[in-house]
CSV table of C-alpha atoms in Angstrom, one decimal:
chain,number,residue,atom,x,y,z
A,1,MET,CA,-13.2,58.8,23.4
A,2,THR,CA,-16.5,57.8,25.0
A,3,PHE,CA,-19.2,56.0,23.1
A,4,PRO,CA,-22.9,56.5,23.8
A,5,THR,CA,-24.7,53.7,25.6
A,6,PRO,CA,-28.0,53.0,23.7
A,7,SER,CA,-31.1,52.3,25.8
A,8,PRO,CA,-33.4,49.3,25.2
A,9,ALA,CA,-35.8,51.8,23.6
A,10,ASP,CA,-33.2,52.8,21.2
A,11,TRP,CA,-32.6,49.2,20.2
A,12,LYS,CA,-36.3,48.6,20.0
A,13,ALA,CA,-36.7,51.3,17.5
A,14,LEU,CA,-34.0,50.0,15.3
A,15,ALA,CA,-35.2,46.4,15.6
A,16,GLU,CA,-38.8,47.3,14.6
A,17,LYS,CA,-37.4,49.1,11.5
A,18,GLY,CA,-35.4,46.1,10.5
A,19,LEU,CA,-38.3,43.6,11.2
A,20,LYS,CA,-40.6,45.6,8.9
A,21,ASP,CA,-43.9,43.8,9.1
A,22,ARG,CA,-42.9,41.4,11.8
A,23,PRO,CA,-43.8,42.2,15.4
A,24,ILE,CA,-41.0,42.6,18.0
A,25,GLU,CA,-42.5,39.7,19.9
A,26,SER,CA,-41.4,37.3,17.1
A,27,LEU,CA,-37.8,37.5,18.4
A,28,VAL,CA,-38.8,35.9,21.6
A,29,HIS,CA,-38.6,32.1,21.8
A,30,LEU,CA,-39.8,29.7,24.4
A,31,ASP,CA,-37.8,26.6,25.2
A,32,ALA,CA,-39.0,23.2,26.5
A,33,ASP,CA,-39.0,24.6,30.0
A,34,ASP,CA,-41.3,27.4,28.9
A,35,LEU,CA,-38.4,29.9,29.6
A,36,ALA,CA,-38.3,32.9,27.2
A,37,VAL,CA,-35.1,33.4,25.3
A,38,ARG,CA,-35.1,37.1,24.5
A,39,PRO,CA,-33.2,39.0,21.8
A,40,LEU,CA,-31.7,41.5,24.1
A,41,TYR,CA,-29.9,41.3,27.5
A,42,GLY,CA,-28.1,43.9,29.4
A,43,ALA,CA,-27.7,45.7,32.7
A,44,ALA,CA,-30.6,47.9,31.7
A,45,THR,CA,-32.9,44.8,31.4
A,46,GLY,CA,-32.2,43.8,35.0
A,47,VAL,CA,-29.5,41.0,34.5
A,48,GLN,CA,-27.5,40.3,37.6
A,49,PRO,CA,-23.9,39.2,37.2
A,50,LEU,CA,-23.1,35.6,38.1
A,51,PHE,CA,-19.9,33.8,38.8
A,52,ALA,CA,-19.9,30.0,38.9
A,53,PRO,CA,-16.2,28.7,38.3
A,54,ARG,CA,-14.9,25.2,38.7
A,55,PRO,CA,-13.2,25.1,42.1
A,56,SER,CA,-9.7,24.2,41.0
A,57,ASP,CA,-7.7,22.8,38.1
A,58,ALA,CA,-7.2,19.1,37.4
A,59,ASP,CA,-3.5,18.5,38.2
A,60,GLY,CA,-2.4,21.5,36.3
A,61,ARG,CA,-5.0,21.2,33.5
A,62,ALA,CA,-8.2,23.2,33.4
A,63,TRP,CA,-10.4,20.1,33.4
A,64,ASP,CA,-10.0,16.3,33.7
A,65,LEU,CA,-9.9,14.9,30.2
A,66,ARG,CA,-11.8,11.6,30.7
A,67,THR,CA,-12.5,8.8,28.2
A,68,LEU,CA,-15.0,6.0,28.1
A,69,VAL,CA,-13.6,2.5,27.5
A,70,GLU,CA,-16.1,-0.2,26.7
A,71,GLY,CA,-15.4,-3.9,26.4
A,72,ASP,CA,-15.7,-7.4,27.7
A,73,ASP,CA,-12.2,-8.9,27.0
A,74,PRO,CA,-9.7,-7.8,29.7
A,75,ALA,CA,-6.7,-7.7,27.3
A,76,ALA,CA,-8.6,-5.6,24.7
A,77,VAL,CA,-9.8,-3.2,27.4
A,78,ASN,CA,-6.3,-2.9,28.9
A,79,THR,CA,-4.9,-2.0,25.4
A,80,ALA,CA,-7.5,0.6,24.8
A,81,LEU,CA,-7.2,2.0,28.3
A,82,LEU,CA,-3.4,2.4,28.1
A,83,ALA,CA,-3.7,3.9,24.7
A,84,ASP,CA,-6.0,6.6,26.1
A,85,LEU,CA,-3.8,7.4,29.1
A,86,GLU,CA,-0.7,7.4,27.0
A,87,GLY,CA,-2.5,9.6,24.4
A,88,GLY,CA,-3.4,12.4,26.8
A,89,ALA,CA,-6.4,11.2,28.9
A,90,ALA,CA,-6.2,11.9,32.6
A,91,SER,CA,-8.9,9.4,33.7
A,92,VAL,CA,-11.1,6.7,32.3
A,93,VAL,CA,-14.6,5.2,32.9
A,94,LEU,CA,-14.9,1.5,32.2
A,95,ARG,CA,-18.0,-0.3,30.9
A,96,GLY,CA,-18.7,-3.8,30.0
A,97,THR,CA,-18.7,-7.4,31.5
A,98,VAL,CA,-15.0,-6.8,32.4
A,99,LEU,CA,-16.5,-5.2,35.6
A,100,ALA,CA,-18.1,-8.4,36.6
A,101,ASP,CA,-15.3,-9.6,38.9
A,102,SER,CA,-12.0,-8.5,40.4
A,103,GLU,CA,-9.9,-10.8,38.3
A,104,PRO,CA,-10.9,-9.6,34.8
A,105,LEU,CA,-10.9,-6.1,36.1
A,106,SER,CA,-7.5,-6.3,37.6
A,107,ALA,CA,-6.2,-7.8,34.3
A,108,ALA,CA,-7.8,-4.9,32.5
A,109,LEU,CA,-6.0,-2.3,34.8
A,110,ASP,CA,-2.7,-4.0,34.5
A,111,GLY,CA,0.0,-1.3,34.1
A,112,VAL,CA,-2.3,1.5,35.3
A,113,ALA,CA,-1.1,3.6,38.3
A,114,LEU,CA,-4.3,4.2,40.1
A,115,GLU,CA,-2.6,6.8,42.3
A,116,LEU,CA,-2.1,8.9,39.2
A,117,ALA,CA,-5.0,8.0,36.8
A,118,ALA,CA,-8.5,7.9,38.2
A,119,VAL,CA,-10.6,4.9,37.1
A,120,GLY,CA,-14.4,5.0,37.2
A,121,LEU,CA,-17.1,2.4,36.5
A,122,GLU,CA,-20.4,2.4,34.7
A,123,ALA,CA,-22.1,-0.7,35.9
A,124,GLY,CA,-25.8,0.2,36.3
A,125,LEU,CA,-27.5,-1.8,39.0
A,126,ASP,CA,-24.5,-4.0,39.3
A,127,GLY,CA,-22.6,-1.0,40.7
A,128,PRO,CA,-21.9,-2.3,44.2
A,129,GLU,CA,-20.5,-5.6,42.9
A,130,ALA,CA,-18.3,-3.6,40.4
A,131,ALA,CA,-17.2,-1.3,43.2
A,132,ASN,CA,-16.1,-4.3,45.3
A,133,ALA,CA,-14.1,-5.5,42.3
A,134,LEU,CA,-12.5,-2.2,41.8
A,135,ALA,CA,-11.7,-2.0,45.5
A,136,VAL,CA,-9.8,-5.3,45.3
A,137,ALA,CA,-8.0,-4.0,42.1
A,138,GLY,CA,-7.0,-0.9,44.1
A,139,LYS,CA,-5.0,-3.2,46.5
A,140,GLY,CA,-5.8,-1.0,49.4
A,141,SER,CA,-3.7,1.9,48.3
A,142,PRO,CA,-5.0,5.0,50.2
A,143,ARG,CA,-4.0,7.2,47.4
A,144,ALA,CA,-5.8,5.3,44.7
A,145,ARG,CA,-8.1,7.6,42.8
A,146,LEU,CA,-11.1,5.3,42.4
A,147,MET,CA,-14.5,6.5,41.1
A,148,PHE,CA,-17.1,3.9,42.0
A,149,HIS,CA,-19.7,6.0,40.2
A,150,MET,CA,-22.7,4.0,41.6
A,151,ASP,CA,-25.9,5.3,40.2
A,152,PRO,CA,-28.8,2.9,40.7
A,153,VAL,CA,-31.5,5.4,40.1
A,154,SER,CA,-30.5,6.2,36.6
A,155,ALA,CA,-30.1,2.6,35.7
A,156,PHE,CA,-33.6,1.9,37.0
A,157,ALA,CA,-35.1,4.9,35.2
A,158,GLU,CA,-33.6,3.9,31.9
A,159,THR,CA,-34.6,0.2,31.9
A,160,GLY,CA,-37.7,0.4,34.1
A,161,GLU,CA,-36.5,-2.8,35.7
A,162,ALA,CA,-34.7,-3.7,39.0
A,163,ARG,CA,-33.9,-7.1,40.7
A,164,ARG,CA,-34.7,-5.7,44.2
A,165,SER,CA,-36.7,-2.8,45.4
A,166,MET,CA,-35.0,0.5,44.7
A,167,GLU,CA,-34.8,1.1,48.4
A,168,GLU,CA,-32.7,-2.0,48.7
A,169,HIS,CA,-30.5,-1.0,45.7
A,170,LEU,CA,-29.9,2.4,47.4
A,171,VAL,CA,-29.1,0.8,50.7
A,172,LEU,CA,-26.7,-1.6,49.0
A,173,ALA,CA,-24.9,1.2,47.2
A,174,ALA,CA,-24.7,3.3,50.4
A,175,ASN,CA,-23.3,0.3,52.4
A,176,THR,CA,-20.7,-0.4,49.8
A,177,ALA,CA,-19.6,3.3,49.8
A,178,ALA,CA,-19.4,3.3,53.6
A,179,ARG,CA,-17.4,0.1,53.7
A,180,HIS,CA,-14.7,1.4,51.3
A,181,ALA,CA,-14.6,5.0,52.5
A,182,GLY,CA,-12.0,4.4,55.1
A,183,ALA,CA,-9.6,2.5,52.8
A,184,TYR,CA,-9.9,4.8,49.9
A,185,PRO,CA,-10.1,8.5,51.1
A,186,GLU,CA,-9.4,9.8,47.6
A,187,ALA,CA,-12.4,7.9,46.1
A,188,SER,CA,-15.7,9.2,44.9
A,189,PHE,CA,-18.6,6.8,45.4
A,190,PHE,CA,-21.8,8.0,43.7
A,191,LEU,CA,-22.7,9.5,40.3
A,192,ALA,CA,-25.8,11.5,40.6
A,193,GLY,CA,-26.7,11.5,37.0
A,194,GLY,CA,-29.3,13.4,35.2
A,195,ARG,CA,-28.2,12.3,31.7
A,196,VAL,CA,-30.9,9.6,31.5
A,197,VAL,CA,-33.5,12.4,31.2
A,198,HIS,CA,-31.6,14.2,28.5
A,199,GLU,CA,-31.1,11.1,26.5
A,200,ALA,CA,-34.8,10.4,26.7
A,201,GLY,CA,-35.6,13.8,25.2
A,202,GLY,CA,-36.1,15.8,28.4
A,203,SER,CA,-35.6,19.5,28.9
A,204,ILE,CA,-32.6,21.1,30.7
A,205,GLY,CA,-34.7,21.9,33.7
A,206,GLN,CA,-35.9,18.3,34.0
A,207,GLU,CA,-32.3,17.0,33.7
A,208,LEU,CA,-31.0,19.4,36.4
A,209,ALA,CA,-33.9,18.3,38.7
A,210,PHE,CA,-33.3,14.7,38.2
A,211,ALA,CA,-29.6,15.1,39.0
A,212,ALA,CA,-30.4,17.0,42.1
A,213,ALA,CA,-33.1,14.6,43.3
A,214,ASN,CA,-30.8,11.6,42.5
A,215,ALA,CA,-28.1,13.2,44.6
A,216,VAL,CA,-30.5,13.8,47.6
A,217,ALA,CA,-31.5,10.1,47.5
A,218,LEU,CA,-27.9,8.9,47.4
A,219,VAL,CA,-26.6,11.3,50.1
A,220,LYS,CA,-29.6,10.4,52.4
A,221,ALA,CA,-28.9,6.7,51.9
A,222,ALA,CA,-25.1,7.2,52.6
A,223,ILE,CA,-25.8,9.1,55.8
A,224,ASP,CA,-28.2,6.3,56.9
A,225,ALA,CA,-25.3,3.9,56.3
A,226,GLY,CA,-23.1,5.7,58.7
A,227,MET,CA,-21.3,8.2,56.5
A,228,THR,CA,-21.1,11.9,57.5
A,229,ALA,CA,-23.0,14.5,55.4
A,230,GLU,CA,-19.6,15.9,54.4
A,231,GLN,CA,-18.3,12.4,53.4
A,232,ALA,CA,-21.4,11.7,51.3
A,233,LEU,CA,-21.4,15.1,49.6
A,234,LYS,CA,-17.7,15.0,48.8
A,235,GLY,CA,-18.1,11.5,47.5
A,236,THR,CA,-20.9,12.5,45.1
A,237,VAL,CA,-20.1,13.4,41.4
A,238,LEU,CA,-22.9,15.1,39.4
A,239,GLY,CA,-23.5,13.9,35.9
A,240,VAL,CA,-25.1,15.9,33.0
A,241,ALA,CA,-25.1,15.8,29.2
A,242,VAL,CA,-23.8,18.5,26.9
A,243,ASP,CA,-24.7,18.7,23.2
A,244,GLN,CA,-24.2,20.8,20.2
A,245,ALA,CA,-26.4,23.7,21.6
A,246,TYR,CA,-23.3,24.9,23.4
A,247,PHE,CA,-24.7,28.1,25.0
A,248,ASP,CA,-27.5,26.2,26.7
A,249,SER,CA,-25.1,23.3,27.6
A,250,LEU,CA,-22.6,25.6,29.2
A,251,ALA,CA,-25.3,27.4,31.1
A,252,LYS,CA,-26.6,24.0,32.3
A,253,VAL,CA,-23.3,23.1,33.8
A,254,ARG,CA,-23.1,26.5,35.6
A,255,ALA,CA,-26.7,26.2,36.8
A,256,LEU,CA,-26.0,22.8,38.3
A,257,ARG,CA,-23.2,24.3,40.4
A,258,LEU,CA,-25.7,26.8,41.8
A,259,ILE,CA,-28.2,24.1,42.6
A,260,TRP,CA,-25.6,22.0,44.3
A,261,ARG,CA,-24.6,24.9,46.5
A,262,SER,CA,-28.1,25.1,47.8
A,263,LEU,CA,-28.4,21.3,48.3
A,264,SER,CA,-25.1,21.0,50.2
A,265,ARG,CA,-26.0,23.9,52.4
A,266,ALA,CA,-29.3,22.2,53.2
A,267,PHE,CA,-27.3,19.1,54.4
A,268,GLY,CA,-25.2,21.4,56.7
A,269,ALA,CA,-21.9,20.8,54.9
A,270,GLU,CA,-21.4,23.1,51.9
A,271,THR,CA,-19.0,21.5,49.5
A,272,PRO,CA,-18.0,22.4,45.9
A,273,ALA,CA,-19.7,20.5,43.2
A,274,VAL,CA,-17.8,18.0,41.2
A,275,ILE,CA,-19.4,17.7,37.7
A,276,GLU,CA,-18.8,15.2,35.0
A,277,ALA,CA,-20.2,16.3,31.6
A,278,ARG,CA,-20.6,13.7,28.9
A,279,SER,CA,-21.4,14.4,25.3
A,280,SER,CA,-25.0,13.7,24.3
A,281,ARG,CA,-25.9,10.4,22.5
A,282,ARG,CA,-29.3,11.7,21.4
A,283,MET,CA,-27.7,14.2,19.1
A,284,LEU,CA,-25.6,11.6,17.2
A,285,SER,CA,-26.4,10.5,13.6
A,286,ALA,CA,-25.9,6.8,12.5
A,287,ARG,CA,-26.4,6.9,8.7
A,288,ASP,CA,-23.7,9.5,8.2
A,289,PRO,CA,-21.6,9.5,11.4
A,290,TRP,CA,-18.9,12.0,10.3
A,291,PRO,CA,-20.9,15.3,11.1
A,292,ASN,CA,-21.0,14.0,14.7
A,293,LEU,CA,-17.4,15.2,14.9
A,294,LEU,CA,-18.7,18.8,14.7
A,295,ARG,CA,-21.4,18.2,17.2
A,296,LEU,CA,-19.0,16.4,19.6
A,297,THR,CA,-16.5,19.3,19.4
A,298,ALA,CA,-19.3,21.8,20.3
A,299,ALA,CA,-20.3,19.5,23.2
A,300,GLY,CA,-16.8,19.3,24.5
A,301,PHE,CA,-16.4,23.1,24.2
A,302,ALA,CA,-19.6,23.6,26.2
A,303,GLY,CA,-18.5,21.2,29.0
A,304,ALA,CA,-15.1,22.9,29.3
A,305,VAL,CA,-16.2,26.5,29.1
A,306,GLY,CA,-19.2,25.8,31.4
A,307,GLY,CA,-16.8,24.7,34.1
A,308,ALA,CA,-17.3,20.9,34.2
A,309,ASP,CA,-14.5,19.2,36.4
A,310,ALA,CA,-14.3,16.3,34.0
A,311,VAL,CA,-15.4,16.0,30.3
A,312,VAL,CA,-16.2,12.8,28.4
A,313,VAL,CA,-16.5,13.2,24.7
A,314,ASP,CA,-18.0,10.2,23.0
A,315,ALA,CA,-16.8,8.6,19.7
A,316,PHE,CA,-18.3,9.9,16.6
A,317,SER,CA,-19.3,6.3,15.5
A,318,ARG,CA,-21.0,5.4,18.8
A,319,SER,CA,-24.5,5.2,17.3
A,320,ASN,CA,-23.5,2.2,15.2
A,321,GLY,CA,-21.6,0.1,17.9
A,322,ARG,CA,-18.6,0.1,20.0
A,323,PRO,CA,-16.0,2.6,18.6
A,324,ASP,CA,-12.7,1.2,17.2
A,325,ALA,CA,-9.3,2.6,18.1
A,326,PHE,CA,-9.5,5.4,15.5
A,327,ALA,CA,-12.8,6.7,16.7
A,328,ARG,CA,-11.6,6.7,20.4
A,329,ARG,CA,-8.5,8.6,19.3
A,330,GLN,CA,-10.6,11.2,17.6
A,331,ALA,CA,-12.7,11.6,20.7
A,332,ARG,CA,-9.6,12.0,22.8
A,333,ASN,CA,-7.9,14.4,20.4
A,334,THR,CA,-11.0,16.6,20.2
A,335,GLN,CA,-10.5,17.4,23.9
A,336,LEU,CA,-6.7,17.8,23.5
A,337,VAL,CA,-7.2,20.4,20.8
A,338,LEU,CA,-9.6,22.3,22.9
A,339,MET,CA,-7.4,22.2,25.9
A,340,GLU,CA,-3.8,22.5,24.5
A,341,GLU,CA,-4.4,24.5,21.2
A,342,ALA,CA,-7.5,26.5,21.8
A,343,HIS,CA,-6.7,27.1,25.5
A,344,ILE,CA,-10.3,27.5,26.3
A,345,GLY,CA,-9.6,26.6,30.0
A,346,ARG,CA,-7.3,29.5,30.8
A,347,VAL,CA,-10.2,31.6,32.3
A,348,ASP,CA,-11.9,30.3,35.4
A,349,ASP,CA,-15.5,31.1,34.3
A,350,PRO,CA,-15.4,32.4,30.7
A,351,ALA,CA,-19.1,32.8,30.6
A,352,ALA,CA,-19.2,35.2,33.6
A,353,GLY,CA,-20.1,38.7,32.5
A,354,SER,CA,-22.1,37.7,29.4
A,355,TRP,CA,-25.5,39.2,30.2
A,356,PHE,CA,-27.3,36.5,28.1
A,357,LEU,CA,-25.4,33.5,29.7
A,358,ASP,CA,-25.6,34.9,33.3
A,359,GLN,CA,-29.4,35.3,32.9
A,360,ARG,CA,-29.7,32.0,31.1
A,361,THR,CA,-27.8,30.2,33.9
A,362,ARG,CA,-29.9,31.8,36.6
A,363,GLU,CA,-33.2,30.9,34.8
A,364,LEU,CA,-32.2,27.3,34.2
A,365,ALA,CA,-31.1,26.9,37.8
A,366,GLU,CA,-34.5,28.3,38.9
A,367,ALA,CA,-36.4,25.9,36.5
A,368,GLY,CA,-34.3,22.9,37.7
A,369,TRP,CA,-35.0,23.8,41.3
A,370,ALA,CA,-38.7,24.1,40.7
A,371,GLU,CA,-38.8,20.7,39.0
A,372,PHE,CA,-36.7,19.3,41.8
A,373,GLN,CA,-39.1,20.6,44.4
A,374,MET,CA,-41.9,18.9,42.5
A,375,ILE,CA,-40.1,15.6,42.6
A,376,GLU,CA,-39.4,15.9,46.3
A,377,ALA,CA,-43.0,16.7,47.0
A,378,GLU,CA,-43.9,13.4,45.4
A,379,GLY,CA,-41.7,11.6,48.0
A,380,GLY,CA,-38.4,11.7,46.1
A,381,ILE,CA,-37.0,10.4,42.9
A,382,VAL,CA,-37.9,6.7,43.3
A,383,GLU,CA,-41.5,7.5,44.2
A,384,ALA,CA,-41.8,10.0,41.3
A,385,LEU,CA,-40.5,7.4,38.9
A,386,ARG,CA,-42.8,4.6,40.2
A,387,GLY,CA,-45.7,7.1,40.2
A,388,HIS,CA,-45.2,8.1,36.6
A,389,VAL,CA,-44.7,11.6,37.5
A,390,ILE,CA,-41.5,12.4,35.6
A,391,GLN,CA,-42.0,10.3,32.5
A,392,PRO,CA,-45.0,12.3,30.9
A,393,ARG,CA,-43.2,15.7,31.5
A,394,VAL,CA,-40.1,14.2,29.7
A,395,ALA,CA,-42.3,12.9,26.9
A,396,ARG,CA,-43.8,16.4,26.3
A,397,ALA,CA,-40.3,18.0,26.1
A,398,ARG,CA,-39.3,15.2,23.7
A,399,GLN,CA,-42.2,15.9,21.5
A,400,SER,CA,-41.3,19.6,21.3
A,401,LEU,CA,-37.8,18.7,20.2
A,402,GLU,CA,-39.0,16.3,17.6
A,403,ALA,CA,-41.6,18.8,16.3
A,404,ALA,CA,-39.0,21.5,15.9
A,405,LEU,CA,-36.9,19.2,13.7
A,406,SER,CA,-39.9,18.2,11.7
A,407,ASN,CA,-41.2,21.6,10.9
A,408,GLY,CA,-37.8,23.0,10.2
A,409,ALA,CA,-37.5,25.3,13.3
A,410,ALA,CA,-34.3,23.3,14.2
A,411,GLN,CA,-31.8,21.6,11.9
A,412,MET,CA,-29.3,18.8,12.1
A,413,VAL,CA,-26.3,18.9,9.8
A,414,GLY,CA,-26.1,15.7,7.7
A,415,VAL,CA,-29.6,14.7,8.8
A,416,THR,CA,-32.1,17.4,8.0
A,417,LYS,CA,-29.8,19.8,6.2
A,418,PHE,CA,-26.8,19.2,3.9
A,419,VAL,CA,-27.6,15.6,3.7
A,420,ASP,CA,-24.9,13.4,2.0
A,421,ALA,CA,-26.5,11.3,-0.7
A,422,ASP,CA,-23.7,8.7,-0.4
A,423,PRO,CA,-22.3,8.7,3.1
A,424,ARG,CA,-19.2,6.9,4.1
A,425,PRO,CA,-19.6,4.4,7.0
A,426,ALA,CA,-17.3,4.3,9.9
A,427,PRO,CA,-16.0,0.9,11.3
A,428,VAL,CA,-17.3,-0.2,14.7
A,429,GLU,CA,-16.8,-3.2,16.9
A,430,PRO,CA,-19.7,-5.6,17.7
A,431,GLU,CA,-21.6,-5.0,20.9
A,432,ALA,CA,-23.7,-7.5,22.8
A,433,SER,CA,-27.2,-6.4,23.8
A,434,ILE,CA,-27.9,-6.5,27.6
A,435,VAL,CA,-31.3,-7.7,28.8
A,436,PRO,CA,-32.2,-6.0,32.1
A,437,GLU,CA,-33.2,-8.3,35.0
A,438,GLY,CA,-36.3,-7.3,36.8
A,439,GLY,CA,-38.6,-8.8,39.3
A,440,GLY,CA,-38.0,-6.5,42.3
A,441,ASP,CA,-39.2,-3.0,41.1
A,442,ALA,CA,-40.5,-1.4,38.0
A,443,CYS,CA,-41.4,1.9,36.4
A,444,VAL,CA,-42.2,3.2,33.0
A,445,PRO,CA,-38.7,3.5,31.4
A,446,LEU,CA,-37.1,6.7,30.2
A,447,THR,CA,-36.0,5.1,27.0
A,448,PRO,CA,-33.0,6.8,25.1
A,449,ILE,CA,-33.8,8.3,21.8
A,450,ARG,CA,-31.8,9.5,18.8
A,451,LEU,CA,-33.3,12.5,17.2
A,452,ALA,CA,-31.8,11.6,13.8
A,453,ALA,CA,-33.4,8.1,13.7
A,454,PRO,CA,-36.8,9.0,12.1
A,455,PHE,CA,-35.1,11.0,9.2
A,456,GLU,CA,-32.6,8.2,8.7
A,457,ALA,CA,-35.4,5.7,8.4
A,458,LYS,CA,-37.1,7.9,5.7
A,459,GLU,CA,-33.8,8.2,3.8
A,460,ALA,CA,-33.3,4.4,4.0
A,461,GLY,CA,-36.8,3.8,2.6
A,462,ARG,CA,-36.2,5.9,-0.5
């Protein structure tokens, strides 16, 4: 039996009938990048198919289940790290003063086979020093899977402070990568992150552009330090945030893969993108942390279905401090359920063939590319930050997000809707605040926000 294929005109007639007094244009919405989200997509509306799969599986798994371990005491970090690896994680990212030297870092990595479990760093502007410590901990094993994750630009953008000029920080990161490239051929060196824009309230196009411009700055510095373009590109991991808006988040990951394809071709050494997707912190609630489990599950789904090579799902209690063992286990198990029970990684590119998602991916890639070209026209990412070019654009996107929550156009479960009058707290571990050290360079910071914070403050004042 063959079924008739309705035309857009057929759909429009039925839609107008259902809308009654509302115009058909009321179904079209503009996002923070001024992209129109339409009610109907199809071959008849000019959508072109798109295929943007992750290049390969992660040691037999669809993606790398990566966890974030934060701490200052080597023994406590070691306990948490081993618990994650024994509990199903494939790799970890470390954060905290444990990265300050090779001795505490080596103690934290006691019992970890670095040839099997990849270990990454989140050390901000201290990335080169932490990278040197990790290189010592790797004991020169050529098969050690080290992820130095140096990302000085994001650290500078978030704090607005740097001890040296950013040119010096980039040179230092690049020289560190070049020095360790020979000893650790399996290592990745840079994390070209765009998450700092997302966490400050920026749009998807702005986040993609920041990641792309960040990558260009790092790769250029690495080539100047003596690395080949292919080495620099293969040693660069792209970082983006994924949140509860899973359609947009997964389209963002796919769009970043398209942008990287163009970037690597421009350097004359086309390489597949390696993407690390981390769950958004701006979407987390603090007063009632438990609904965060829903948001984090949606974010993990988006990263996996979007084709991220590695996915980091944060702990649901992260807004109140460092997560305890229970919260870390929940974060890890969220991914395990998506991977081992829901089997969402069995298809290379599950979004391919969806008219809406293919069109959305292409439009986000084009929006990101346009923003990237604007940044490059200003002299690159560092000059655009110093010149206060990026920050006002992010501020406008943030204002549109906040306005949507204020006027009811958008909702947050447990924050603006279905608010628990007597929420249960979740235990956390204390976390010391870090004061950035400046004196060498400065810009207006892209300060992280939490969208729930204003509503929680009102609730606390009642």
